[in-house]
Amino acid sequence: MTKTRRSLFYRLVVRVALVLFVGAAVLITAAWFYAKAAADEAYDRLLQGAAIQILDGLSVEDGRIGINLPPAAFELLGQAPRDRIFYRVVLPDGLTLTGYDDLAPSVDLTPARSGPVFFSEDYRNVPLRIGIVGRAISEAAAGGWAYVLVGQTTEARKEFVTELTTRALVIVLIMSALALAGTALAIRYSLRPVNQLGDMLLRRDPQDLTPLSVAVPGELSPFVDSINHFMRRLDERVRLLQRFIADSAHQIRTPLTALSAQVSLIHEDALSDNDRRHLERVKDRAGELAHFTGQLLNHAMVIHRFDSAQLGPLDVTEIARKAFRAAVPITIDPDTVVSFEGPDETLIVLGDGLSLREAIVNIIDNSLRHGTRFKLDVRVLKRGNFALVEVEDDGPGIPPADWGQVTKRFVSSKSGSGSSGLGFAIASEVAIALRGGLSFREKTPEKGFTVVLELPLHAEMTS
């Protein structure tokens, strides 16, 4: 039993989705780092600008350092209303001139002599970003380095990082969705040759074992080659089997003919009643065996012809009339009424004349042997773009439950009546090979049981 696995399309889409998910995660992470760096750079510049403005407000008068805090220094930082600002001005002697004494008291300020210094720390239980700038004071009385520390809470920075990351997330998700949809369409289009190959195999006639001739991508070539190799091997086995059946039937037919001739020479008047009954049984069994052997030969011939014969336009009415004449014996019971009815117009189908004739002969023969009591009608008519050959008899017919079985080989429509089970099988195979079908119509009070051979009309006739 073949296990059903998820489709190749599903597996490819899932794998592409996983790759896109990982890529989106990497991009979003990179966007977060970029947004954080951009936020730090922007707000650190504000801290630096505010610190420089405060530092410019330092002045030395009478040997003492004073400061005039410029309002503009805090206006820049005040653009983030949710953030708090802390500052501290440190004199050269290390004392705090103004501001918060406890703002980074233990930080080494000397690195700020070469340029602005920025760092983060917790101040009064809130995260704080601090910028330090330094300035050399050359007055003799107050000479040395003065420093300005400006700190700001990080609420605005976090909001800025969140906004940039969210925008990047939306863009990445939209692009990933578009990429996944485009990839799914591309995969579906790329897998069309697989579906086409499957459809071709499904539509292929069961009797057609010729190699596949279809253009496929390179990845499917080994698959098609394997199918063709298997079909060639299977075709060889089928041909050997058909040859064996045909040879066997041919070898059996010769002694059967001789046996029938010998049995017919027996003088029945010299036999007892019991011996006559036995002789009749021998005649019946010999006739059944001869009929079965003939059907085997016809079946092998039909299959061989469809493998090699060139199909051409045929007049269905003429073929059916010849089959009717061949199937209805001259010695038929005089009480049996047989009739043939054809249309006024010519119905042309594409097929092989000998095979189609054998199919109709087998249908009529089956009706005469197992159905007809007093009446047999053969009709040819047109219905839409199809030609129908209907064989109707007044027998009991075949139960609808058995219709699907009687068209199989060696399945009889009548148990114990000597039927070989090849008549309907031959007719069905011919109909399928000609893109038609074999169906049945149940017996009604007005109509008898009917076997219908349906064949598509030739394109030139329907156009």
PDB file of N, CA and C in Angstrom, residues 256-257 259-260 263 280-293:
ATOM      1  N   LEU A 256     -10.195 -29.574 -32.707  1.00  0.00           N
ATOM      2  CA  LEU A 256     -11.618 -29.413 -32.414  1.00  0.00           C
ATOM      3  C   LEU A 256     -12.454 -29.580 -33.674  1.00  0.00           C
ATOM      4  N   THR A 257     -11.975 -29.021 -34.767  1.00  0.00           N
ATOM      5  CA  THR A 257     -12.698 -29.175 -36.040  1.00  0.00           C
ATOM      6  C   THR A 257     -12.777 -30.641 -36.435  1.00  0.00           C
ATOM      7  N   LEU A 259     -12.547 -33.122 -34.348  1.00  0.00           N
ATOM      8  CA  LEU A 259     -13.407 -33.798 -33.383  1.00  0.00           C
ATOM      9  C   LEU A 259     -14.881 -33.606 -33.731  1.00  0.00           C
ATOM     10  N   SER A 260     -15.254 -32.369 -34.084  1.00  0.00           N
ATOM     11  CA  SER A 260     -16.643 -32.107 -34.464  1.00  0.00           C
ATOM     12  C   SER A 260     -17.034 -32.916 -35.696  1.00  0.00           C
ATOM     13  N   VAL A 263     -17.480 -36.526 -34.625  1.00  0.00           N
ATOM     14  CA  VAL A 263     -18.708 -36.720 -33.851  1.00  0.00           C
ATOM     15  C   VAL A 263     -19.919 -36.703 -34.769  1.00  0.00           C
ATOM     16  N   GLU A 280     -25.006 -35.845 -27.418  1.00  0.00           N
ATOM     17  CA  GLU A 280     -25.430 -34.451 -27.499  1.00  0.00           C
ATOM     18  C   GLU A 280     -24.571 -33.562 -26.593  1.00  0.00           C
ATOM     19  N   ARG A 281     -24.249 -34.051 -25.409  1.00  0.00           N
ATOM     20  CA  ARG A 281     -23.392 -33.283 -24.507  1.00  0.00           C
ATOM     21  C   ARG A 281     -22.001 -33.077 -25.106  1.00  0.00           C
ATOM     22  N   VAL A 282     -21.475 -34.136 -25.740  1.00  0.00           N
ATOM     23  CA  VAL A 282     -20.166 -34.012 -26.380  1.00  0.00           C
ATOM     24  C   VAL A 282     -20.223 -32.962 -27.483  1.00  0.00           C
ATOM     25  N   LYS A 283     -21.317 -32.999 -28.295  1.00  0.00           N
ATOM     26  CA  LYS A 283     -21.464 -32.005 -29.360  1.00  0.00           C
ATOM     27  C   LYS A 283     -21.541 -30.586 -28.774  1.00  0.00           C
ATOM     28  N   ASP A 284     -22.341 -30.425 -27.705  1.00  0.00           N
ATOM     29  CA  ASP A 284     -22.481 -29.102 -27.093  1.00  0.00           C
ATOM     30  C   ASP A 284     -21.141 -28.600 -26.555  1.00  0.00           C
ATOM     31  N   ARG A 285     -20.428 -29.471 -25.834  1.00  0.00           N
ATOM     32  CA  ARG A 285     -19.141 -29.041 -25.267  1.00  0.00           C
ATOM     33  C   ARG A 285     -18.121 -28.746 -26.367  1.00  0.00           C
ATOM     34  N   ALA A 286     -18.128 -29.541 -27.422  1.00  0.00           N
ATOM     35  CA  ALA A 286     -17.211 -29.287 -28.531  1.00  0.00           C
ATOM     36  C   ALA A 286     -17.548 -27.958 -29.200  1.00  0.00           C
ATOM     37  N   GLY A 287     -18.855 -27.674 -29.368  1.00  0.00           N
ATOM     38  CA  GLY A 287     -19.259 -26.392 -29.952  1.00  0.00           C
ATOM     39  C   GLY A 287     -18.877 -25.215 -29.076  1.00  0.00           C
ATOM     40  N   GLU A 288     -19.076 -25.361 -27.749  1.00  0.00           N
ATOM     41  CA  GLU A 288     -18.701 -24.282 -26.830  1.00  0.00           C
ATOM     42  C   GLU A 288     -17.194 -24.033 -26.865  1.00  0.00           C
ATOM     43  N   LEU A 289     -16.434 -25.131 -26.887  1.00  0.00           N
ATOM     44  CA  LEU A 289     -14.984 -24.983 -26.916  1.00  0.00           C
ATOM     45  C   LEU A 289     -14.523 -24.344 -28.216  1.00  0.00           C
ATOM     46  N   ALA A 290     -15.153 -24.714 -29.325  1.00  0.00           N
ATOM     47  CA  ALA A 290     -14.807 -24.107 -30.609  1.00  0.00           C
ATOM     48  C   ALA A 290     -15.146 -22.615 -30.608  1.00  0.00           C
ATOM     49  N   HIS A 291     -16.313 -22.281 -30.029  1.00  0.00           N
ATOM     50  CA  HIS A 291     -16.700 -20.868 -29.954  1.00  0.00           C
ATOM     51  C   HIS A 291     -15.728 -20.078 -29.080  1.00  0.00           C
ATOM     52  N   PHE A 292     -15.362 -20.649 -27.959  1.00  0.00           N
ATOM     53  CA  PHE A 292     -14.427 -19.992 -27.059  1.00  0.00           C
ATOM     54  C   PHE A 292     -13.074 -19.797 -27.731  1.00  0.00           C
ATOM     55  N   THR A 293     -12.619 -20.820 -28.449  1.00  0.00           N
ATOM     56  CA  THR A 293     -11.337 -20.709 -29.147  1.00  0.00           C
ATOM     57  C   THR A 293     -11.399 -19.623 -30.214  1.00  0.00           C
TER      58      THR A 293
END
